[in-house]
Coordinates of C-alpha atoms in Angstrom, one line a residue:
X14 CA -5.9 3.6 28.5
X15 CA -2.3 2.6 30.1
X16 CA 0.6 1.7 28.0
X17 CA 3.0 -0.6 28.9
X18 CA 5.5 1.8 30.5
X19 CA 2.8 2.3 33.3
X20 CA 1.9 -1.2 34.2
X21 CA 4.0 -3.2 36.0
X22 CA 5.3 -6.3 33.5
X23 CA 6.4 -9.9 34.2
X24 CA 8.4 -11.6 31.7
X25 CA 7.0 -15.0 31.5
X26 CA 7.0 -17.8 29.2
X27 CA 4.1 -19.4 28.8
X28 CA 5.6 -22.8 30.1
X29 CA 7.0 -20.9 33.1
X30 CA 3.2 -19.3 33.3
X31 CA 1.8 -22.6 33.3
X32 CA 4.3 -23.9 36.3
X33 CA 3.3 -20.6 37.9
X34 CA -0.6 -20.9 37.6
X35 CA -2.7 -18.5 38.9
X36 CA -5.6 -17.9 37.1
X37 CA -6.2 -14.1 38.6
X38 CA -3.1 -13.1 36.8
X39 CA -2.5 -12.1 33.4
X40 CA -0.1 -14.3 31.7
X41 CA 2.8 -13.5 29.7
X42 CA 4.3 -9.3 29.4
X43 CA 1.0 -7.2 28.9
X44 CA 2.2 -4.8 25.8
X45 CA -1.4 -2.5 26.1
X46 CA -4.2 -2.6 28.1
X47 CA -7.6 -0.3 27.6
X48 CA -10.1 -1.0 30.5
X49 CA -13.6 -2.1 29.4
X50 CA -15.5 1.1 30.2
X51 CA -13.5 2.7 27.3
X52 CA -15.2 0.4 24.6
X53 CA -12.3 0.2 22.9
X54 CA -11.1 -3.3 22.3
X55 CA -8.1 -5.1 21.3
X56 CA -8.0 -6.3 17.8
X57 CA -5.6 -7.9 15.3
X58 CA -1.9 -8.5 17.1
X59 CA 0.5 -8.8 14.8
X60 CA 4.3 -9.5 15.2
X61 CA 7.6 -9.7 13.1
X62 CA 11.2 -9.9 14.2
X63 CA 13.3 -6.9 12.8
X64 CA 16.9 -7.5 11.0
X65 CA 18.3 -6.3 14.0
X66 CA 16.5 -8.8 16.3
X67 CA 14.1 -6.8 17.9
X68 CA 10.5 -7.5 18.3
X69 CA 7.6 -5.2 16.7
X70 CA 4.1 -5.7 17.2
X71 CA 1.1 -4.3 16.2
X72 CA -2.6 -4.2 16.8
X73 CA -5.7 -2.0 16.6
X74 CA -8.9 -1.1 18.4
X75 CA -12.6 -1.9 17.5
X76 CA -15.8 -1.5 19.1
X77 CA -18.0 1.9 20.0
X78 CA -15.7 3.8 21.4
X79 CA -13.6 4.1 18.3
X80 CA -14.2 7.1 16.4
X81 CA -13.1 7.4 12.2
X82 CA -10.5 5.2 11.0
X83 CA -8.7 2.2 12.8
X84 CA -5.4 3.6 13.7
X85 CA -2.7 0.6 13.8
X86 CA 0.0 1.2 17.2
X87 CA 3.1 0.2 16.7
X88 CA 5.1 -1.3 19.7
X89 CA 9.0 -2.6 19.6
X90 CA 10.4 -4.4 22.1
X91 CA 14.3 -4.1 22.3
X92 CA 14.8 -6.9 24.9
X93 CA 13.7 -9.8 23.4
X94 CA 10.1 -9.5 24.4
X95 CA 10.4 -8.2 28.3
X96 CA 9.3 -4.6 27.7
X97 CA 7.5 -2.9 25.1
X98 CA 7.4 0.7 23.8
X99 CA 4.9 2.2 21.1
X100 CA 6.8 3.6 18.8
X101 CA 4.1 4.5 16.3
X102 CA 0.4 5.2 15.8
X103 CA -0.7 4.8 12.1
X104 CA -3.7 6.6 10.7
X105 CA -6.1 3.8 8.4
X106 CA -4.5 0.7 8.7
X107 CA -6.9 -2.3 10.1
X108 CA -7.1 -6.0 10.7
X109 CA -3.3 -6.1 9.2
X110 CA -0.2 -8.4 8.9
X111 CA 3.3 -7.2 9.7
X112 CA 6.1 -9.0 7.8
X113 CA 9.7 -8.1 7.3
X114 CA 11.2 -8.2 3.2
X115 CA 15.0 -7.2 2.2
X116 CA 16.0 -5.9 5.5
X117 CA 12.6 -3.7 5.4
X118 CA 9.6 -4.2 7.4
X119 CA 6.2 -3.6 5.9
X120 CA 2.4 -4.0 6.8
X121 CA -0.3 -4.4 4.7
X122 CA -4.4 -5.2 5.2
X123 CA -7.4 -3.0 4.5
X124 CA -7.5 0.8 5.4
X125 CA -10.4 0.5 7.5
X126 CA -12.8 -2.4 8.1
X127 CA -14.5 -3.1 4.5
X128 CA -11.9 -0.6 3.1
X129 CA -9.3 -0.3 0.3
X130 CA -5.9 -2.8 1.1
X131 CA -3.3 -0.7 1.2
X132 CA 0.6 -1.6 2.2
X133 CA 3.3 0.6 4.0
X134 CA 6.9 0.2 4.5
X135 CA 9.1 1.3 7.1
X136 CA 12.5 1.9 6.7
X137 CA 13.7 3.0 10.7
X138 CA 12.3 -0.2 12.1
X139 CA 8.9 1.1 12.8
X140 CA 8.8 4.9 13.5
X141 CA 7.4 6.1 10.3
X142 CA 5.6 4.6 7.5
X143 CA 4.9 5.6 3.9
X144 CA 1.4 6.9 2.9
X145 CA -0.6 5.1 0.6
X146 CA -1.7 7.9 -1.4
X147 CA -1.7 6.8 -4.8
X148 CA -1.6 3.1 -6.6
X149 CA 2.0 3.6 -7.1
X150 CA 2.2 4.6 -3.0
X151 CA 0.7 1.5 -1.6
X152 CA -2.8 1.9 -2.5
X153 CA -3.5 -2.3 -3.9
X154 CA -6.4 -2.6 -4.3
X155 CA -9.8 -0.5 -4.4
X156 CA -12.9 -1.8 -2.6
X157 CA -14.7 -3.3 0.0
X158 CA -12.2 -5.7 1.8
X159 CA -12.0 -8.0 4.7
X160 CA -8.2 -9.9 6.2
X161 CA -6.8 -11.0 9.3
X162 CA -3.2 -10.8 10.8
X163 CA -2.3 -14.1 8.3
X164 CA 1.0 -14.7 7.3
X165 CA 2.5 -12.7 4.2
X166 CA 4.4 -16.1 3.1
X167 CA 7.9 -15.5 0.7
X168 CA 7.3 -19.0 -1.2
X169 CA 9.4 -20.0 -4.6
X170 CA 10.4 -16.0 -5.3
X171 CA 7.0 -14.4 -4.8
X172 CA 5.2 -12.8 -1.8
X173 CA 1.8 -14.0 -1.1
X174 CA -1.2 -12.6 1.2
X175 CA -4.6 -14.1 1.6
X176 CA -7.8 -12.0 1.8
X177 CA -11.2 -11.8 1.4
X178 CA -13.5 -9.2 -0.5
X179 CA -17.0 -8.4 0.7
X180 CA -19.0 -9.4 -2.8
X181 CA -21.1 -12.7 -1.4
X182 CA -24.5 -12.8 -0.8
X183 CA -25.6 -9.4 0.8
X184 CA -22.1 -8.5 2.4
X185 CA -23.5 -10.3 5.6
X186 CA -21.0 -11.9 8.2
X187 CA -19.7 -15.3 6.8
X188 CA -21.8 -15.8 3.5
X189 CA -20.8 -12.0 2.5
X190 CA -17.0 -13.2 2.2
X191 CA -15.0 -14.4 -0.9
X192 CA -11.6 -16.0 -0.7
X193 CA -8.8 -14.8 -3.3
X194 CA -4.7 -14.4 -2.5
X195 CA -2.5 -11.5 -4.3
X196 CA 0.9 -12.7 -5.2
X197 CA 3.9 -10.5 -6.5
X198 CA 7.4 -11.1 -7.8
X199 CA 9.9 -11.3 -4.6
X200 CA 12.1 -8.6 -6.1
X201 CA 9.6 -6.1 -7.5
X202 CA 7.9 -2.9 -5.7
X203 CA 5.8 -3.8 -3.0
X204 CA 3.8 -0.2 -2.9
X205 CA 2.9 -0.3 -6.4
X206 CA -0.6 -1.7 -7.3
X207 CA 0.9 -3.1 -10.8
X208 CA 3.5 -5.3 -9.1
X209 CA 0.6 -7.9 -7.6
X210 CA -1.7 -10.6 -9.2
X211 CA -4.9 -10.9 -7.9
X212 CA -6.4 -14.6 -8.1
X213 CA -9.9 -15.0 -8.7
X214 CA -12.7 -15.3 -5.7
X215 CA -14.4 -18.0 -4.1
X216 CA -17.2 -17.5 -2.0
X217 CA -19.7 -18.7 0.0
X218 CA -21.7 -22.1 -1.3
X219 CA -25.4 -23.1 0.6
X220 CA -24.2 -27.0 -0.1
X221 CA -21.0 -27.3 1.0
X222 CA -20.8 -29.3 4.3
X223 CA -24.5 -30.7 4.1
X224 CA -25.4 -27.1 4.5
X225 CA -24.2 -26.0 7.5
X226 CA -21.4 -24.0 6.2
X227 CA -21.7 -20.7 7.2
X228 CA -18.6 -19.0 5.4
X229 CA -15.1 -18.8 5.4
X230 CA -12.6 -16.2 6.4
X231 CA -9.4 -15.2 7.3
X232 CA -6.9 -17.0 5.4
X233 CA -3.6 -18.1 5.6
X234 CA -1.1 -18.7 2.3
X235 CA 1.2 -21.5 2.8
X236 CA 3.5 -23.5 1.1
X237 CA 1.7 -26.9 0.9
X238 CA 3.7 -30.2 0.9
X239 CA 3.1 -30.8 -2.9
X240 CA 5.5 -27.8 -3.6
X241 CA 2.3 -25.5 -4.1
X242 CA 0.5 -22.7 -2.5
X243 CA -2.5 -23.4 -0.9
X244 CA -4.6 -20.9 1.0
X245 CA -5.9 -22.3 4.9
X246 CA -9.1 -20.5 6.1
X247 CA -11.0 -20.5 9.0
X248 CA -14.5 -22.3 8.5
X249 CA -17.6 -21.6 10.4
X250 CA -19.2 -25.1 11.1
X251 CA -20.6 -25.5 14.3
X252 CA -22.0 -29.1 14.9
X253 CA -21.8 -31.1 17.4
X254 CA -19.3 -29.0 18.6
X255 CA -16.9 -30.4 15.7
X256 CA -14.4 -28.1 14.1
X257 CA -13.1 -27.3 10.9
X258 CA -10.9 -26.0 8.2
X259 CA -11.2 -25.6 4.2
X260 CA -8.2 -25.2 2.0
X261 CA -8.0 -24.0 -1.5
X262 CA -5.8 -24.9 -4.3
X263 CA -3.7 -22.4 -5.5
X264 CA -1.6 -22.4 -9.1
X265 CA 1.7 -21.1 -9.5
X266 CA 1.6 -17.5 -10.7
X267 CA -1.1 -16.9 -8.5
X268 CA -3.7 -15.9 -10.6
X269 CA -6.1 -19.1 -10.4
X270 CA -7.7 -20.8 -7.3
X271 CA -10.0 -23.6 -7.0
X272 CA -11.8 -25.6 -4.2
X273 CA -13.1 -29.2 -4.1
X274 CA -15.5 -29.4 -1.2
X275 CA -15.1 -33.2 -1.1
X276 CA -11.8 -33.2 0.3
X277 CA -11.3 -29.3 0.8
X278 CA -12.5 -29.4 4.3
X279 CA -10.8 -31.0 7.2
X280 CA -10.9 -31.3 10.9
X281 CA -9.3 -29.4 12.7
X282 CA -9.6 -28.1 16.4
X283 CA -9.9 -24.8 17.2
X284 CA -11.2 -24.1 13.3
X285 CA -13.9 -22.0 13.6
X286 CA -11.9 -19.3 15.0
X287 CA -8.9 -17.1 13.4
X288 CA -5.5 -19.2 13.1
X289 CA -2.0 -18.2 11.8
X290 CA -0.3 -21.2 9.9
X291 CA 3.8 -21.4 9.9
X292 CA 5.9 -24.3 8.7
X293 CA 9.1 -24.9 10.5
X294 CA 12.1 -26.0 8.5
X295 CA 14.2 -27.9 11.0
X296 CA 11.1 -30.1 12.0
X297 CA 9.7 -30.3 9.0
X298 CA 6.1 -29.8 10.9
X299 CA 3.2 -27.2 10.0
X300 CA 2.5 -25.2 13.4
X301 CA -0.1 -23.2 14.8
X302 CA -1.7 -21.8 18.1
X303 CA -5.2 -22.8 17.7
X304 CA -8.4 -21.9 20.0
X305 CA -8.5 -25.8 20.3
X306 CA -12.2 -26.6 22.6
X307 CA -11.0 -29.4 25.4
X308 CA -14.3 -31.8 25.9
X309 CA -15.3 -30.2 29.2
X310 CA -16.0 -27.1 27.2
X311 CA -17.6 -28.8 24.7
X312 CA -21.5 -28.0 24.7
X313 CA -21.5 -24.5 24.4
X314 CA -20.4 -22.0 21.2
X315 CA -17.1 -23.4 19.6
X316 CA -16.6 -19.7 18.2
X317 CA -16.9 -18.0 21.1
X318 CA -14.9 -20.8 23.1
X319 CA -11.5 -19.0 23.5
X320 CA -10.5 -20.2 26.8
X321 CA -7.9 -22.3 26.0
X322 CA -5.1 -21.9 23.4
X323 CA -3.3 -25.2 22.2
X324 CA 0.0 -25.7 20.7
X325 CA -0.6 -27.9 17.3
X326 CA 1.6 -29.5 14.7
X327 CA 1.0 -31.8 11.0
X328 CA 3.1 -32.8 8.3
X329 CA 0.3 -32.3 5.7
X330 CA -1.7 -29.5 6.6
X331 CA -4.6 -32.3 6.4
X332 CA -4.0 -34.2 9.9
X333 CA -3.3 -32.4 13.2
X334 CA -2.6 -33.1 16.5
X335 CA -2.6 -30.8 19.9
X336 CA 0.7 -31.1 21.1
X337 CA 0.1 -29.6 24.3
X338 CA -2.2 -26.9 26.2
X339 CA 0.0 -23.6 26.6
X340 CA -2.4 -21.0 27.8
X341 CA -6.1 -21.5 29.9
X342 CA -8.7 -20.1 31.9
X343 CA -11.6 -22.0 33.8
X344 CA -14.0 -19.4 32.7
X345 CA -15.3 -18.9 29.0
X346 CA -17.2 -16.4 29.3
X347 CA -15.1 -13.7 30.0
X348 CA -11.5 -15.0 29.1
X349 CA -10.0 -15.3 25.6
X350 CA -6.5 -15.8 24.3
X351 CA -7.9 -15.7 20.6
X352 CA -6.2 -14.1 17.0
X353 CA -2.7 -15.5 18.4
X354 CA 0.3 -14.3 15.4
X355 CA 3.5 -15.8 16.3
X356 CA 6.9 -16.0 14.7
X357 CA 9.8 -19.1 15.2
X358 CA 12.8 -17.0 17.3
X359 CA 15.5 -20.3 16.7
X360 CA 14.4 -23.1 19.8
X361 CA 11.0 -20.7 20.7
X362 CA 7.9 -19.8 19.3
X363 CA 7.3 -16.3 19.8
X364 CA 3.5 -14.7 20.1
X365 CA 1.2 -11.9 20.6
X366 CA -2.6 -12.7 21.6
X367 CA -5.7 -10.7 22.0
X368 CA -6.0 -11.4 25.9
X369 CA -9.5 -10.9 27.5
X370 CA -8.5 -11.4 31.2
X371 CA -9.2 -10.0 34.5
X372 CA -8.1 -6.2 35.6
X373 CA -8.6 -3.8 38.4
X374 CA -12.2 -2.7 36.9
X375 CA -13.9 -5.9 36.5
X376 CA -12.1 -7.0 33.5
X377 CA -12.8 -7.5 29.9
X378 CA -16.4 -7.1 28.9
X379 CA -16.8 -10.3 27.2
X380 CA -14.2 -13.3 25.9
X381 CA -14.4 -11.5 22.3
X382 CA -13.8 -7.9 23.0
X383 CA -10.2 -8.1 24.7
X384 CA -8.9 -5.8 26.8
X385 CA -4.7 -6.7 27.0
X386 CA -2.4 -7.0 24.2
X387 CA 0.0 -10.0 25.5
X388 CA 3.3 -11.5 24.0
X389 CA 4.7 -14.8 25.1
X390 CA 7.5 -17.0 24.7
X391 CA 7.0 -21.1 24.3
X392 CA 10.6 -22.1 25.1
X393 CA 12.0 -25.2 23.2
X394 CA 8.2 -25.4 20.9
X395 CA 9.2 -28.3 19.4
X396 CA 9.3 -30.8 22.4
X397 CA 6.3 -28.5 24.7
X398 CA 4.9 -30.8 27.6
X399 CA 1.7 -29.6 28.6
X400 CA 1.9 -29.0 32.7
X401 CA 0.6 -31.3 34.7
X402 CA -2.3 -29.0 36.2
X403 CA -3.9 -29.3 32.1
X404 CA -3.3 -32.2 31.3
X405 CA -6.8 -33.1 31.6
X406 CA -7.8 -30.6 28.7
X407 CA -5.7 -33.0 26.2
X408 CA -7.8 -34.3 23.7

């Protein structure tokens, strides 16, 4: 493995990347990079902007090189996203979400892959974490657990996280995953179990979608435009190359959801992979970077099509539309800028991205298994032009 102190970095934007093009060059300030021979691969990015202003982003590895628990790396960046340093390495934290909460940051997700969720809290910006040892340490919830690098979302003075439990039908990929948020008072103890309200679960159905659903995952809380929480989930539904999304209705003390497959499901490009939801106060817009599939891609496996990351905006959660094409490679097969967290930094979007791209040993070993931890920088989000050269990918 190299870190990022022995890699020579460009600080590019993805506009300025896109103006730049050169598709045998890895966009954006490569944070961490593990060749493909290592079978080790790049997992969950995460990112938060401290009190301070500094970035911190996280991530772990999966695949067969990994040996006992995920260990989460830190990384901070104290120049606005030019240069990275790990700063930490923490033992049992995977798939996970770092958020910041009364000047403190914290992250939270399952200990290991189908593990206990456990949450830490830093309080020196990243260098050391608490142990969740006990229930009153951190230690949520006990089980067999599932959860992506979704937003932790502060909504009408509580703090919301979605997840998913492993209880469906035979624990299998997809039908084995069950939907249910935990919620807790915005002023109350964030490491102790008793502090959080743990909704009820919804799971996989054989009749939803005309039966092709095959499961849904990897939620995101948000504030819907009714003044409610809903939670968005990615939605495995693969026909005719068609995308979409499911969202459940959420009531207000967080302790009751409920889906109505008639109108719970939308389209939504890009679906059928892992999103992150934000809504942006000054343009009143829901955003996200989605694995959108342009129609010359079309054809093949919409959840292994990661070539292309699209820029997308609503005002209802329920309609979308690409605003523009901010990161792509001709090739499918072996490129991926997929799992994209991101953050609003005042004009910009701010992101980190699990990058399968080319290196100096024959690159990454498939589109799903990355090998670079990337961050990028859409300058002035809210009136992106996609660059002339991908224009043609616009829906």
């Amino acid at each position: 493995m190299k870190s990022a102190g022995l890699l020579s970095l460009l600080f590019l934007t993805m506009s300025s990347f896109a103006q730049d093009y050169r598709p045998d060059r890895v966009p954006g300030v490569v944070i961490q990079h593990v060749a493909a021979r290592e079978k080790l691969y790049v997992g969950s990015p995460s990112i938060c902007i401290l009190p301070n202003g500094d970035y911190l982003a996280s991530h772990e590895y999966f695949g067969p090189g990994r040996a006992g628990k995920s260990r989460a790396r830190i990384y901070r960046s104290a120049d606005k996203g030019r240069s990275w340093q790990q700063i930490a390495e923490i033992d049992g934290q995977e798939w996970s979400q770092l958020f910041v909460h009364h000047n403190t940051v914290f992250i939270i997700g399952p200990e290991t892959g189908g593990g206990d969720v456990v949450i830490r809290q830093s309080t020196d910006g990243g260098h050391s974490w608490t142990q969740p040892n006990t229930e009153h340490q951190g230690r949520l919830l006990k089980g067999k657990f599932h959860a992506a690098a979704t937003p932790v979302l502060m909504y009408k003075q509580r703090i919301w996280k979605a997840l998913e439990d492993l209880g469906g039908p035979g624990g299998q990929w997809g039908h084995g995953f069950r939907s249910f948020l935990i919620s807790a008072p915005a002023d109350a103890d964030l490491l102790d179990a008793g502090s959080w309200t743990v909704s009820n679960k919804l799971g996989y159905d054989s009749s939803y979608l005309d039966g092709h659903f095959g499961g849904w995952l990897e939620g995101n809380a948000i504030g819907g435009p009714d003044g409610h929480v809903v939670t968005m989930l990615r939605t495995d539904y693969r026909v005719n190359g068609d995308e979409k999304a499911a969202i459940i209705d959420v009531n207000d003390d967080g302790s009751k959801i409920a889906f109505t497959p008639a109108t719970g499901f939308i389209d939504f490009p890009g679906g059928c992979k892992k999103f992150a939801v934000r809504y942006d106060s000054v343009s009143r817009l829901y955003w996200t970077i989605s694995n959108y599939v342009p129609a010359i891609f079309r054809g093949g496996n919409p959840e292994r099509t990661r070539n292309t990351a699209a820029l997308m905006s609503s005002s209802d959660l329920k309609h979308w539309q690409v605003r523009g094409i901010v990161l792509h490679h001709p090739d499918v097969a072996k490129h991926g800028f997929q799992y994209i967290d991101f953050q609003f930094d005042n004009k910009d979007i701010i992101a980190v991205s699990r990058t399968a791209f080319d290196d100096a040993e024959g690159g990454a070993d498939n589109q799903h298994n990355a090998n670079y931890l990337t961050f990028h920088r859409i300058r002035h989000f809210r009136h992106y032009q996609t660059p002339e050269q991908w224009r043609r990918l616009m829906p």
